[in-house]
Protein backbone atom coordinates (compact mmCIF):
# COMPACT_ATOMS: atom_id res chain seq x y z
CA UNK A 1 18.91 26.13 -50.57
CA UNK A 2 16.95 22.71 -51.73
CA UNK A 3 19.19 20.83 -49.15
CA UNK A 4 18.16 23.13 -46.34
CA UNK A 5 14.52 22.36 -47.35
CA UNK A 6 15.21 18.60 -47.39
CA UNK A 7 16.73 19.03 -43.78
CA UNK A 8 13.83 20.60 -42.74
CA UNK A 9 11.18 18.13 -44.29
CA UNK A 10 13.13 15.53 -42.73
CA UNK A 11 13.33 17.11 -39.07
CA UNK A 12 9.49 17.81 -39.78
CA UNK A 13 8.87 13.99 -40.31
CA UNK A 14 11.18 12.88 -37.66
CA UNK A 15 9.11 15.32 -35.13
CA UNK A 16 5.95 13.87 -36.76
CA UNK A 17 7.01 10.29 -36.40
CA UNK A 18 8.05 11.18 -32.47
CA UNK A 19 4.59 12.59 -31.64
CA UNK A 20 2.63 9.79 -33.45
CA UNK A 21 4.99 7.41 -31.30
CA UNK A 22 4.38 9.46 -28.00
CA UNK A 23 0.34 8.76 -29.13
CA UNK A 24 0.78 5.26 -29.43
CA UNK A 25 2.56 4.83 -26.52
CA UNK A 26 0.07 5.98 -24.29
CA UNK A 27 -0.74 4.02 -21.20
CA UNK A 28 -3.94 1.63 -22.03
CA UNK A 29 -7.56 2.94 -21.19
CA UNK A 30 -10.20 0.56 -19.42
CA UNK A 31 -13.77 1.75 -19.64
CA UNK A 32 -16.43 0.69 -16.97
CA UNK A 33 -20.11 1.20 -16.94
CA UNK A 34 -21.92 1.17 -13.65
CA UNK A 35 -25.57 0.71 -13.56
CA UNK A 36 -26.02 1.44 -9.62
CA UNK A 37 -29.39 0.36 -8.45
CA UNK A 38 -31.24 -1.34 -5.24
CA UNK A 39 -32.27 -4.73 -4.84
CA UNK A 40 -33.46 -7.08 -2.35
CA UNK A 41 -31.10 -10.10 -1.21
CA UNK A 42 -30.78 -12.19 2.04
CA UNK A 43 -26.97 -12.11 3.16
CA UNK A 44 -28.08 -13.14 6.70
CA UNK A 45 -31.12 -14.96 5.50
CA UNK A 46 -33.50 -11.54 5.95
CA UNK A 47 -34.73 -10.07 2.79
CA UNK A 48 -33.20 -6.38 2.64
CA UNK A 49 -32.49 -3.70 0.40
CA UNK A 50 -29.09 -3.38 -0.92
CA UNK A 51 -27.20 -1.54 -3.39
CA UNK A 52 -26.21 -2.94 -6.36
CA UNK A 53 -23.67 -2.41 -9.11
CA UNK A 54 -24.62 -3.81 -12.57
CA UNK A 55 -27.20 -6.53 -10.38
CA UNK A 56 -23.78 -7.58 -8.68
CA UNK A 57 -23.32 -7.83 -4.86
CA UNK A 58 -20.47 -7.20 -3.82
CA UNK A 59 -19.80 -4.95 -7.02
CA UNK A 60 -17.54 -6.21 -9.99
CA UNK A 61 -13.71 -5.85 -9.50
CA UNK A 62 -11.87 -3.49 -11.31
CA UNK A 63 -8.89 -5.45 -12.56
CA UNK A 64 -5.94 -3.06 -13.88
CA UNK A 65 -2.38 -2.98 -14.16
CA UNK A 66 -0.01 0.11 -12.80
CA UNK A 67 -0.23 3.29 -15.16
CA UNK A 68 -3.55 2.00 -16.73
CA UNK A 69 -6.14 4.84 -17.19
CA UNK A 70 -9.41 3.80 -15.46
CA UNK A 71 -12.73 5.42 -16.88
CA UNK A 72 -15.76 4.76 -14.78
CA UNK A 73 -19.39 5.81 -15.98
CA UNK A 74 -21.59 5.62 -13.21
CA UNK A 75 -25.22 6.15 -13.60
CA UNK A 76 -26.81 6.95 -10.29
CA UNK A 77 -30.37 4.98 -10.15
CA UNK A 78 -30.51 5.13 -6.60
CA UNK A 79 -32.94 7.85 -4.82
CA UNK A 80 -30.10 9.68 -2.88
CA UNK A 81 -27.21 11.71 -3.98
CA UNK A 82 -24.07 9.49 -4.40
CA UNK A 83 -20.28 9.34 -4.88
CA UNK A 84 -17.61 6.75 -4.93
CA UNK A 85 -14.26 6.75 -3.47
CA UNK A 86 -11.44 4.67 -4.37
CA UNK A 87 -9.84 3.29 -1.34
CA UNK A 88 -5.76 3.34 -1.31
CA UNK A 89 -5.38 4.75 -4.92
CA UNK A 90 -3.49 7.93 -4.71
CA UNK A 91 -4.73 9.95 -7.53
CA UNK A 92 -1.26 11.74 -8.06
CA UNK A 93 -2.28 15.63 -8.46
CA UNK A 94 -5.72 14.52 -9.00
CA UNK A 95 -7.90 14.92 -6.05
CA UNK A 96 -10.74 15.82 -8.55
CA UNK A 97 -11.36 11.97 -8.51
CA UNK A 98 -10.99 11.21 -5.11
CA UNK A 99 -14.74 10.80 -4.45
CA UNK A 100 -15.23 12.61 -1.30
CA UNK A 101 -17.74 14.98 -0.69
CA UNK A 102 -14.80 17.59 0.44
CA UNK A 103 -13.85 17.31 -3.31
CA UNK A 104 -16.61 16.05 -5.40
CA UNK A 105 -20.03 17.14 -5.66
CA UNK A 106 -22.66 14.41 -5.73
CA UNK A 107 -24.12 12.44 -8.61
CA UNK A 108 -27.70 13.32 -8.42
CA UNK A 109 -30.31 10.77 -8.78
CA UNK A 110 -31.11 9.98 -12.55
CA UNK A 111 -27.80 11.32 -13.98
CA UNK A 112 -24.50 10.11 -14.61
CA UNK A 113 -20.88 11.05 -14.22
CA UNK A 114 -17.43 9.79 -15.31
CA UNK A 115 -14.71 8.93 -12.84
CA UNK A 116 -10.95 9.24 -15.20
CA UNK A 117 -8.22 8.37 -12.78
CA UNK A 118 -4.56 6.91 -13.65
CA UNK A 119 -3.35 3.89 -11.35
CA UNK A 120 0.14 5.72 -11.42
CA UNK A 121 3.05 4.11 -10.21
CA UNK A 122 1.51 1.87 -7.24
CA UNK A 123 0.64 -2.17 -7.22
CA UNK A 124 -1.42 -3.85 -4.88
CA UNK A 125 -5.13 -4.79 -3.18
CA UNK A 126 -7.36 -2.06 -2.99
CA UNK A 127 -11.28 -1.55 -3.00
CA UNK A 128 -13.80 1.29 -3.69
CA UNK A 129 -17.32 1.88 -2.17
CA UNK A 130 -19.96 4.80 -1.84
CA UNK A 131 -18.23 7.59 0.39
CA UNK A 132 -21.66 9.66 1.04
CA UNK A 133 -24.83 8.85 3.39
CA UNK A 134 -23.70 5.91 5.16
CA UNK A 135 -24.32 3.72 1.40
CA UNK A 136 -21.68 1.56 1.96
CA UNK A 137 -23.66 0.08 5.02
CA UNK A 138 -26.27 -1.37 2.23
CA UNK A 139 -23.38 -2.31 -0.47
CA UNK A 140 -21.97 -0.58 -3.67
CA UNK A 141 -18.37 -2.16 -2.70
CA UNK A 142 -15.58 -4.02 -4.62
CA UNK A 143 -12.56 -4.95 -5.13
CA UNK A 144 -9.83 -2.94 -7.12
CA UNK A 145 -6.41 -4.38 -7.55
CA UNK A 146 -3.22 -3.13 -9.46
CA UNK A 147 -1.39 -5.65 -11.01
CA UNK A 148 2.61 -4.90 -11.46
CA UNK A 149 3.98 -4.05 -15.10
CA UNK A 150 5.80 -7.04 -16.76
CA UNK A 151 8.79 -4.73 -16.94
CA UNK A 152 8.90 -4.35 -12.95
CA UNK A 153 9.03 -8.14 -11.71
CA UNK A 154 7.42 -8.90 -7.95
CA UNK A 155 8.97 -11.24 -5.52
CA UNK A 156 7.24 -14.33 -5.78
CA UNK A 157 6.31 -16.70 -8.69
CA UNK A 158 2.88 -16.07 -10.53
CA UNK A 159 0.30 -17.88 -8.66
CA UNK A 160 -2.09 -20.30 -10.52
CA UNK A 161 -4.77 -17.91 -9.89
CA UNK A 162 -5.77 -14.70 -8.14
CA UNK A 163 -8.59 -14.55 -5.95
CA UNK A 164 -10.43 -11.39 -4.09
CA UNK A 165 -11.87 -11.74 -0.57
CA UNK A 166 -13.88 -9.03 0.69
CA UNK A 167 -14.62 -9.60 4.60
CA UNK A 168 -17.27 -7.25 6.56
CA UNK A 169 -19.69 -6.91 9.07
CA UNK A 170 -23.27 -6.30 8.11
CA UNK A 171 -26.47 -5.06 9.54
CA UNK A 172 -29.53 -6.00 8.50
CA UNK A 173 -30.90 -2.34 8.81
CA UNK A 174 -30.91 -0.27 5.45
CA UNK A 175 -28.54 2.60 5.18
CA UNK A 176 -31.61 4.74 5.58
CA UNK A 177 -32.42 3.46 8.97
CA UNK A 178 -29.06 3.41 10.26
CA UNK A 179 -28.50 6.84 9.37
CA UNK A 180 -31.49 7.97 10.85
CA UNK A 181 -30.19 6.56 14.14
CA UNK A 182 -27.27 8.53 13.89
CA UNK A 183 -28.63 11.40 12.87
CA UNK A 184 -30.97 10.99 16.02
CA UNK A 185 -27.84 10.91 18.13
CA UNK A 186 -27.58 7.38 18.79
CA UNK A 187 -25.14 4.78 17.79
CA UNK A 188 -25.56 2.22 15.10
CA UNK A 189 -24.84 -0.59 18.17
CA UNK A 190 -23.36 -4.12 16.89
CA UNK A 191 -23.95 -5.65 13.55
CA UNK A 192 -25.58 -8.48 13.06
CA UNK A 193 -23.37 -10.87 11.23
CA UNK A 194 -20.07 -11.33 8.96
CA UNK A 195 -19.69 -12.00 5.54
CA UNK A 196 -17.23 -13.14 3.35
CA UNK A 197 -17.96 -11.96 -0.39
CA UNK A 198 -21.48 -11.25 0.44
CA UNK A 199 -22.41 -14.43 1.96
CA UNK A 200 -22.57 -15.35 5.32
CA UNK A 201 -22.10 -19.52 5.67
CA UNK A 202 -20.32 -21.75 3.37
CA UNK A 203 -23.16 -23.85 2.71
CA UNK A 204 -24.45 -20.75 0.52
CA UNK A 205 -21.60 -20.80 -1.53
CA UNK A 206 -21.08 -22.51 -4.53
CA UNK A 207 -17.51 -23.71 -4.04
CA UNK A 208 -16.20 -19.78 -4.17
CA UNK A 209 -12.46 -21.41 -4.55
CA UNK A 210 -10.95 -23.90 -6.28
CA UNK A 211 -7.59 -24.69 -5.70
CA UNK A 212 -5.19 -27.53 -7.58
CA UNK A 213 -3.36 -29.83 -5.80
CA UNK A 214 0.40 -28.37 -5.12
CA UNK A 215 -0.54 -25.13 -6.75
CA UNK A 216 -0.06 -21.66 -5.13
CA UNK A 217 -2.85 -18.98 -5.26
CA UNK A 218 -2.98 -15.40 -4.19
CA UNK A 219 -5.75 -14.15 -2.05
CA UNK A 220 -6.63 -10.88 -1.52
CA UNK A 221 -8.04 -9.81 1.57
CA UNK A 222 -9.91 -6.57 2.43
CA UNK A 223 -12.00 -5.71 5.52
CA UNK A 224 -14.76 -3.46 3.36
CA UNK A 225 -17.02 -3.21 6.67
CA UNK A 226 -18.46 -0.39 8.83
CA UNK A 227 -16.75 -0.81 12.47
CA UNK A 228 -15.49 -4.14 13.46
CA UNK A 229 -11.88 -5.60 12.91
CA UNK A 230 -11.93 -9.23 11.65
CA UNK A 231 -9.69 -11.82 11.95
CA UNK A 232 -8.90 -14.12 8.86
CA UNK A 233 -7.96 -17.83 8.67
CA UNK A 234 -8.11 -20.86 6.36
CA UNK A 235 -8.59 -24.28 7.92
CA UNK A 236 -5.31 -26.46 7.79
CA UNK A 237 -3.30 -23.79 5.88
CA UNK A 238 -0.69 -20.71 6.45
CA UNK A 239 -0.69 -17.94 4.64
CA UNK A 240 2.53 -16.02 3.08
CA UNK A 241 2.01 -12.17 3.32
CA UNK A 242 3.51 -10.46 0.09
CA UNK A 243 1.69 -7.40 -0.28
CA UNK A 244 0.17 -5.04 2.25
CA UNK A 245 -1.64 -1.88 0.88
CA UNK A 246 0.41 -1.17 -2.06
CA UNK A 247 4.04 -2.41 -0.61
CA UNK A 248 5.74 -6.00 -0.87
CA UNK A 249 6.63 -6.89 2.54
CA UNK A 250 9.10 -9.40 4.28
CA UNK A 251 7.41 -12.81 3.12
CA UNK A 252 6.43 -14.16 6.77
CA UNK A 253 3.77 -17.09 7.38
CA UNK A 254 0.94 -16.55 9.41
CA UNK A 255 -1.75 -18.98 10.45
CA UNK A 256 -4.09 -15.77 10.89
CA UNK A 257 -4.45 -12.21 10.11
CA UNK A 258 -5.98 -9.29 11.97
CA UNK A 259 -7.63 -7.20 9.35
CA UNK A 260 -8.95 -3.78 10.75
CA UNK A 261 -11.54 -1.51 8.74
CA UNK A 262 -10.10 -0.33 5.94
CA UNK A 263 -7.23 -2.58 5.51
CA UNK A 264 -5.99 -5.07 2.86
CA UNK A 265 -3.43 -7.92 2.51
CA UNK A 266 -2.05 -9.97 -0.09
CA UNK A 267 -1.39 -13.66 0.98
CA UNK A 268 0.20 -16.50 -1.18
CA UNK A 269 -1.40 -20.38 0.04
CA UNK A 270 -0.05 -23.40 -1.65
CA UNK A 271 -2.70 -26.45 -1.94
CA UNK A 272 -0.25 -28.86 -0.29
CA UNK A 273 -2.90 -30.59 1.93
CA UNK A 274 -5.02 -33.56 2.19
CA UNK A 275 -7.33 -33.28 -0.99
CA UNK A 276 -10.62 -32.36 0.19
CA UNK A 277 -12.67 -29.13 1.12
CA UNK A 278 -11.64 -26.53 3.82
CA UNK A 279 -13.04 -23.53 5.51
CA UNK A 280 -12.09 -19.90 5.40
CA UNK A 281 -13.29 -18.23 8.29
CA UNK A 282 -13.77 -14.35 9.21
CA UNK A 283 -14.50 -13.34 12.90
CA UNK A 284 -14.93 -10.31 14.81
CA UNK A 285 -12.19 -9.40 17.19
CA UNK A 286 -12.02 -6.50 20.34
CA UNK A 287 -15.60 -7.20 20.74
CA UNK A 288 -17.88 -8.78 23.89
CA UNK A 289 -19.92 -10.75 21.01
CA UNK A 290 -18.57 -13.46 18.65
CA UNK A 291 -19.58 -13.27 15.01
CA UNK A 292 -18.49 -15.12 11.93
CA UNK A 293 -18.75 -15.98 8.78
CA UNK A 294 -17.51 -19.04 6.39
CA UNK A 295 -16.62 -19.85 3.24
CA UNK A 296 -15.47 -22.66 1.25
CA UNK A 297 -12.07 -23.86 -0.53
CA UNK A 298 -12.40 -26.78 -2.62
CA UNK A 299 -9.44 -28.79 -4.00
CA UNK A 300 -10.03 -29.82 -7.63
CA UNK A 301 -9.65 -33.49 -6.48
CA UNK A 302 -11.32 -33.23 -3.40
CA UNK A 303 -12.27 -36.69 -1.70
CA UNK A 304 -14.30 -35.45 1.18
CA UNK A 305 -15.98 -32.31 2.83
CA UNK A 306 -14.65 -29.68 5.22
CA UNK A 307 -14.07 -30.23 8.86
CA UNK A 308 -16.82 -28.89 10.78
CA UNK A 309 -13.86 -27.69 13.64
CA UNK A 310 -13.43 -24.24 12.85
CA UNK A 311 -9.88 -22.71 13.90
CA UNK A 312 -9.78 -20.71 16.62
CA UNK A 313 -9.44 -17.10 16.20
CA UNK A 314 -6.61 -15.48 18.85
CA UNK A 315 -7.01 -13.49 22.02
CA UNK A 316 -6.50 -10.14 23.24
CA UNK A 317 -4.81 -6.95 21.57
CA UNK A 318 -1.39 -7.59 22.43
CA UNK A 319 -1.36 -10.39 20.16
CA UNK A 320 -2.33 -8.25 17.20
CA UNK A 321 0.03 -5.12 18.49
CA UNK A 322 3.15 -7.88 17.98
CA UNK A 323 1.51 -8.88 14.55
CA UNK A 324 1.60 -5.45 13.28
CA UNK A 325 5.43 -5.40 14.81
CA UNK A 326 6.25 -8.01 12.60
CA UNK A 327 5.10 -6.49 9.43
CA UNK A 328 8.41 -5.06 7.61
CA UNK A 329 9.28 -3.73 4.01
CA UNK A 330 10.58 -6.03 1.54
CA UNK A 331 13.66 -3.50 0.60
CA UNK A 332 15.20 -5.90 -1.78
CA UNK A 333 12.37 -6.09 -4.17
CA UNK A 334 11.26 -3.71 -6.76
CA UNK A 335 8.68 -1.07 -6.77
CA UNK A 336 5.87 0.21 -8.94
CA UNK A 337 8.92 1.77 -10.40
CA UNK A 338 11.81 0.28 -11.64
CA UNK A 339 13.94 0.89 -8.71
CA UNK A 340 14.61 -0.75 -5.31
CA UNK A 341 12.44 0.48 -2.45
CA UNK A 342 15.27 0.36 0.00
CA UNK A 343 16.89 3.48 -2.19
CA UNK A 344 14.17 5.66 -0.66
CA UNK A 345 15.75 5.97 3.08
CA UNK A 346 12.69 7.92 4.85
CA UNK A 347 14.16 7.66 8.22
CA UNK A 348 16.83 10.36 7.52
CA UNK A 349 14.83 13.46 6.06
CA UNK A 350 14.25 15.98 8.98
CA UNK A 351 10.94 16.39 10.29
CA UNK A 352 9.29 19.92 9.62
CA UNK A 353 6.30 19.76 11.14
CA UNK A 354 4.46 17.15 13.99
CA UNK A 355 0.73 17.33 14.34
CA UNK A 356 -0.94 15.10 17.05
CA UNK A 357 -4.64 13.95 17.07
CA UNK A 358 -6.42 12.75 19.24
CA UNK A 359 -10.28 11.26 18.73
CA UNK A 360 -12.76 12.57 20.88
CA UNK A 361 -16.05 11.19 21.45
CA UNK A 362 -18.87 13.68 23.02
CA UNK A 363 -22.70 14.57 22.96
CA UNK A 364 -23.41 18.14 21.32
CA UNK A 365 -26.98 19.25 22.11
CA UNK A 366 -28.06 15.73 23.23
CA UNK A 367 -26.61 13.92 20.36
CA UNK A 368 -23.53 11.58 19.85
CA UNK A 369 -20.78 13.24 17.88
CA UNK A 370 -16.92 12.30 17.16
CA UNK A 371 -14.16 14.88 16.86
CA UNK A 372 -10.90 15.05 15.94
CA UNK A 373 -8.56 17.66 18.66
CA UNK A 374 -12.31 19.02 19.52
CA UNK A 375 -13.24 19.76 16.17
CA UNK A 376 -16.39 17.73 14.43
CA UNK A 377 -16.16 17.51 10.85
CA UNK A 378 -19.52 18.41 8.59
CA UNK A 379 -19.54 18.85 5.02
CA UNK A 380 -20.45 22.55 4.09
CA UNK A 381 -22.83 22.55 0.82
CA UNK A 382 -19.94 23.78 -1.20
CA UNK A 383 -16.93 21.16 -1.44
CA UNK A 384 -14.13 22.79 -0.08
CA UNK A 385 -11.95 21.81 -2.83
CA UNK A 386 -13.87 23.75 -5.26
CA UNK A 387 -14.03 26.60 -2.93
CA UNK A 388 -9.97 26.73 -2.87
CA UNK A 389 -10.15 26.44 -6.84
CA UNK A 390 -12.79 29.20 -7.31
CA UNK A 391 -10.84 31.28 -4.72
CA UNK A 392 -13.90 31.61 -2.48
CA UNK A 393 -12.54 29.32 0.48
CA UNK A 394 -13.31 32.37 3.15
CA UNK A 395 -16.89 32.30 2.38
CA UNK A 396 -17.11 28.30 2.76
CA UNK A 397 -14.73 27.27 5.89
CA UNK A 398 -11.99 28.60 8.22
CA UNK A 399 -8.80 27.01 7.81
CA UNK A 400 -6.98 25.44 11.18
CA UNK A 401 -9.73 25.21 13.48
CA UNK A 402 -7.88 21.84 14.09
CA UNK A 403 -4.65 22.56 16.19
CA UNK A 404 -1.32 20.82 16.19
CA UNK A 405 -1.91 19.68 19.42
CA UNK A 406 -5.09 18.60 21.16
CA UNK A 407 -6.52 19.57 24.46
CA UNK A 408 -4.76 18.54 27.50
CA UNK A 409 -6.53 16.36 29.94
CA UNK A 410 -6.59 19.46 32.29
CA UNK A 411 -8.37 21.67 29.82
CA UNK A 412 -12.12 21.47 29.09
CA UNK A 413 -12.99 19.40 25.79
CA UNK A 414 -15.10 21.38 23.91
CA UNK A 415 -16.74 19.61 20.32
CA UNK A 416 -17.23 22.32 17.58
CA UNK A 417 -19.04 21.30 14.55
CA UNK A 418 -17.56 22.65 11.61
CA UNK A 419 -15.64 21.96 8.35
CA UNK A 420 -12.45 20.91 9.31
CA UNK A 421 -9.59 21.86 6.91
CA UNK A 422 -6.10 21.89 7.71
CA UNK A 423 -3.59 23.94 5.64
CA UNK A 424 -0.18 22.51 4.88
CA UNK A 425 3.12 22.98 3.06
CA UNK A 426 3.73 21.51 -0.12
CA UNK A 427 6.52 18.96 -0.39
CA UNK A 428 6.93 18.98 3.69
CA UNK A 429 8.15 16.17 5.51
CA UNK A 430 5.62 15.95 8.37
CA UNK A 431 4.80 13.57 11.32
CA UNK A 432 1.51 12.44 12.50
CA UNK A 433 0.52 10.94 16.12
CA UNK A 434 -3.07 9.49 16.42
CA UNK A 435 -3.87 9.39 19.89
CA UNK A 436 -6.49 6.96 20.96
CA UNK A 437 -7.65 7.72 24.42
CA UNK A 438 -10.87 5.57 24.15
CA UNK A 439 -11.14 1.74 25.35
CA UNK A 440 -11.97 0.80 21.89
CA UNK A 441 -9.50 0.04 18.77
CA UNK A 442 -9.22 2.94 16.37
CA UNK A 443 -8.39 3.09 12.41
CA UNK A 444 -7.32 5.56 10.23
CA UNK A 445 -7.08 6.15 6.37
CA UNK A 446 -5.45 8.76 4.66
CA UNK A 447 -6.40 9.66 1.03
CA UNK A 448 -4.11 10.48 -1.72
CA UNK A 449 -0.62 9.24 0.12
CA UNK A 450 1.23 6.33 1.43
CA UNK A 451 2.69 6.67 4.79
CA UNK A 452 5.28 5.35 6.82
CA UNK A 453 3.67 3.63 9.62
CA UNK A 454 6.65 3.88 12.08
CA UNK A 455 5.39 2.80 15.38
CA UNK A 456 2.15 1.83 17.27
CA UNK A 457 2.93 1.96 21.23
CA UNK A 458 0.61 1.97 24.16
CA UNK A 459 0.41 4.71 26.53
CA UNK A 460 1.20 8.44 25.45
CA UNK A 461 3.36 9.74 23.06
CA UNK A 462 6.19 12.00 23.79
CA UNK A 463 9.12 13.07 21.62
CA UNK A 464 11.41 10.67 23.60
CA UNK A 465 9.14 7.88 21.91
CA UNK A 466 11.02 8.60 18.52
CA UNK A 467 13.85 6.75 19.60
CA UNK A 468 11.61 3.50 19.05
CA UNK A 469 10.35 4.25 15.40
CA UNK A 470 11.19 1.72 12.77
CA UNK A 471 12.99 4.49 10.75
CA UNK A 472 14.47 1.33 8.17
CA UNK A 473 11.71 -0.83 7.00
CA UNK A 474 8.42 0.58 8.41
CA UNK A 475 5.68 -0.61 5.89
CA UNK A 476 4.44 2.06 3.22
CA UNK A 477 0.43 2.09 3.44
CA UNK A 478 -2.41 4.25 3.85
CA UNK A 479 -4.40 2.77 6.69
CA UNK A 480 -2.86 2.34 10.16
CA UNK A 481 -4.72 0.87 13.36
CA UNK A 482 -4.32 2.30 16.94
CA UNK A 483 -5.22 0.12 19.87
CA UNK A 484 -7.22 0.98 23.29
CA UNK A 485 -5.27 4.02 25.08
CA UNK A 486 -2.29 3.81 22.71
CA UNK A 487 -0.88 6.13 19.82
CA UNK A 488 0.53 5.45 16.67
CA UNK A 489 3.02 7.30 14.61
CA UNK A 490 3.36 8.08 10.66
CA UNK A 491 5.59 10.07 8.30
CA UNK A 492 5.13 11.24 5.03
CA UNK A 493 6.12 13.58 2.53
CA UNK A 494 3.30 16.16 1.06
CA UNK A 495 4.43 15.93 -2.31
CA UNK A 496 1.12 15.24 -3.75
CA UNK A 497 -0.95 18.67 -4.03
CA UNK A 498 -4.84 18.43 -3.71
CA UNK A 499 -6.91 18.33 -0.72
CA UNK A 500 -7.09 14.93 0.97
CA UNK A 501 -8.91 13.35 3.51
CA UNK A 502 -7.79 11.63 6.49
CA UNK A 503 -10.66 9.57 8.31
CA UNK A 504 -11.80 7.21 10.89
CA UNK A 505 -12.36 4.14 8.71
CA UNK A 506 -15.11 3.04 10.83
CA UNK A 507 -18.36 4.80 9.36
CA UNK A 508 -20.46 5.64 12.12
CA UNK A 509 -17.54 7.77 13.57
CA UNK A 510 -16.30 9.59 9.85
CA UNK A 511 -20.11 10.02 9.46
CA UNK A 512 -20.54 11.63 12.78
CA UNK A 513 -17.48 13.89 12.48
CA UNK A 514 -14.23 11.90 12.87
CA UNK A 515 -12.31 13.11 9.79
CA UNK A 516 -10.70 16.23 8.23
CA UNK A 517 -8.90 17.26 5.10
CA UNK A 518 -5.43 18.17 4.56
CA UNK A 519 -5.65 21.00 2.02
CA UNK A 520 -1.77 20.59 0.31
CA UNK A 521 -1.23 23.77 -2.01
CA UNK A 522 1.06 24.19 -4.56
CA UNK A 523 2.45 27.84 -4.48
CA UNK A 524 2.58 27.53 -8.58
CA UNK A 525 -0.42 27.21 -9.95
CA UNK A 526 1.22 24.58 -12.71
CA UNK A 527 0.21 21.39 -14.26
CA UNK A 528 3.55 20.32 -12.86
CA UNK A 529 1.81 19.93 -9.66
CA UNK A 530 -1.72 19.48 -10.11
CA UNK A 531 -4.18 18.75 -12.84
CA UNK A 532 -6.72 21.32 -13.60
CA UNK A 533 -10.78 21.02 -12.92
CA UNK A 534 -11.90 18.52 -15.22
CA UNK A 535 -14.32 19.69 -17.85
CA UNK A 536 -17.52 17.22 -16.61
CA UNK A 537 -16.84 18.28 -12.82
CA UNK A 538 -20.10 18.70 -11.26
CA UNK A 539 -20.58 22.23 -9.96
CA UNK A 540 -22.86 23.04 -6.46
CA UNK A 541 -23.09 25.32 -3.86
CA UNK A 542 -21.88 28.88 -4.12
CA UNK A 543 -19.55 28.23 -7.32
CA UNK A 544 -22.27 26.62 -9.45
CA UNK A 545 -22.84 29.45 -11.26
CA UNK A 546 -19.78 31.16 -10.94
CA UNK A 547 -17.26 31.95 -14.34
CA UNK A 548 -14.63 29.12 -14.54
CA UNK A 549 -10.83 30.37 -13.18
CA UNK A 550 -8.30 30.48 -15.89
CA UNK A 551 -6.31 26.76 -16.04
CA UNK A 552 -3.32 25.93 -14.87
CA UNK A 553 -0.25 26.59 -17.08
CA UNK A 554 2.12 23.83 -18.14
CA UNK A 555 5.14 25.87 -17.08
CA UNK A 556 7.25 24.71 -14.30
């Protein structure tokens, strides 16, 4: 009996040590406190009200490593409700942290809310921004990088330094003035300028970026603007593309890159030129007007100023389409997990559903609206995700108003204003066709997922076009552009339970309805598939005073 007791004690001790080890092995936490306020600055030489985070414009960078837990305590000191979304961060099983009006109640003025999410199994360059009320037009955006764990090698040598470049179009009107224009039925028109990290001209920058001779640097370039595609280039230097929205790429070299709204690239730049200053340029693309911004790179042993002659931007969207086709997934590189990316043969999976979505522009009661397959999304007082969780969805919205096929050209195009929620099947492998029937470029972003951008082509999509798909090494990413009178095809597995927003990245279009939500419900209310409603979740609408539903179980 004594021997048995000792064995039991030993087993208990081992269990305790194992449990302690689990606690000690928990992924690291990083805590941020954000004070969101108004401030007055002059990005284009005109004093205007902007949104600051901890008195910074743009906001502070979030620097993290794959699997880190990110905790951001946001104090809203604006005079309006506020939310932040994390563009490109996948939030596995956790759309509660997505920060979109369809998933979260807003942070009311004078209150705070703490986001908690894990950058799980992903690396790359991303950004955050406020998702409510056209706030992004006044700032509140910043860079978000996810570095690779030491266990997972990247397919290039460590750079000398790592720089974030935020480029965007900019308006001298405040977000409230722009919102009033949209609410009154008008477009916000063309921007007043372009910014690089909150500045318009190199002479206003105190040498933002220093490079040592013959050293290589990583530049993370994100277009955080409202509506305009931008071309980015560096005087006298080429850029080696190494990462695109969370995927290592084949390392092609480019003289310039078209960065569409919402997109992020990581490039390597080597200081192998004459030691002096050099201009970086961001300029508008696919517009009748030309606006640009300049930034400054200085060699540490600089012997002279930058040349006043700026490198020219490419012309035409065919050039941009060809550049898109040159982007390829690096199948020999490790992914965020310790396995080769090429082991996932997405091109061999059978498609279970094809959803064809077409953007629509129309006047409804004399006011401008944008729609998808005839439905122009409006946010209900109760976020649809909360309505689903509290089992009152039928009182808040109707599923599947957006059909899997748009109206044909022979049918009348009617635009209906309503919450737009598309019901999908958990773990199905689907194909989404994005059609652009307009003369302007479109750009789309999907929350919660990376998808395979298998094709962008001119003309109209038909099933026969599938023979043109790249089914081997299309880049896994979260945004895709669609050129005028063209289409794009993406493919993905709906393996991330939650409510996920597909939207135009162009702020006036998404604000006026060009967005929808995919409802990906797990049949089993299980923590294996989705996390419970957080204890600190804000409640509003009809669920505000309702008793909380039973939590999900931990069973399979």
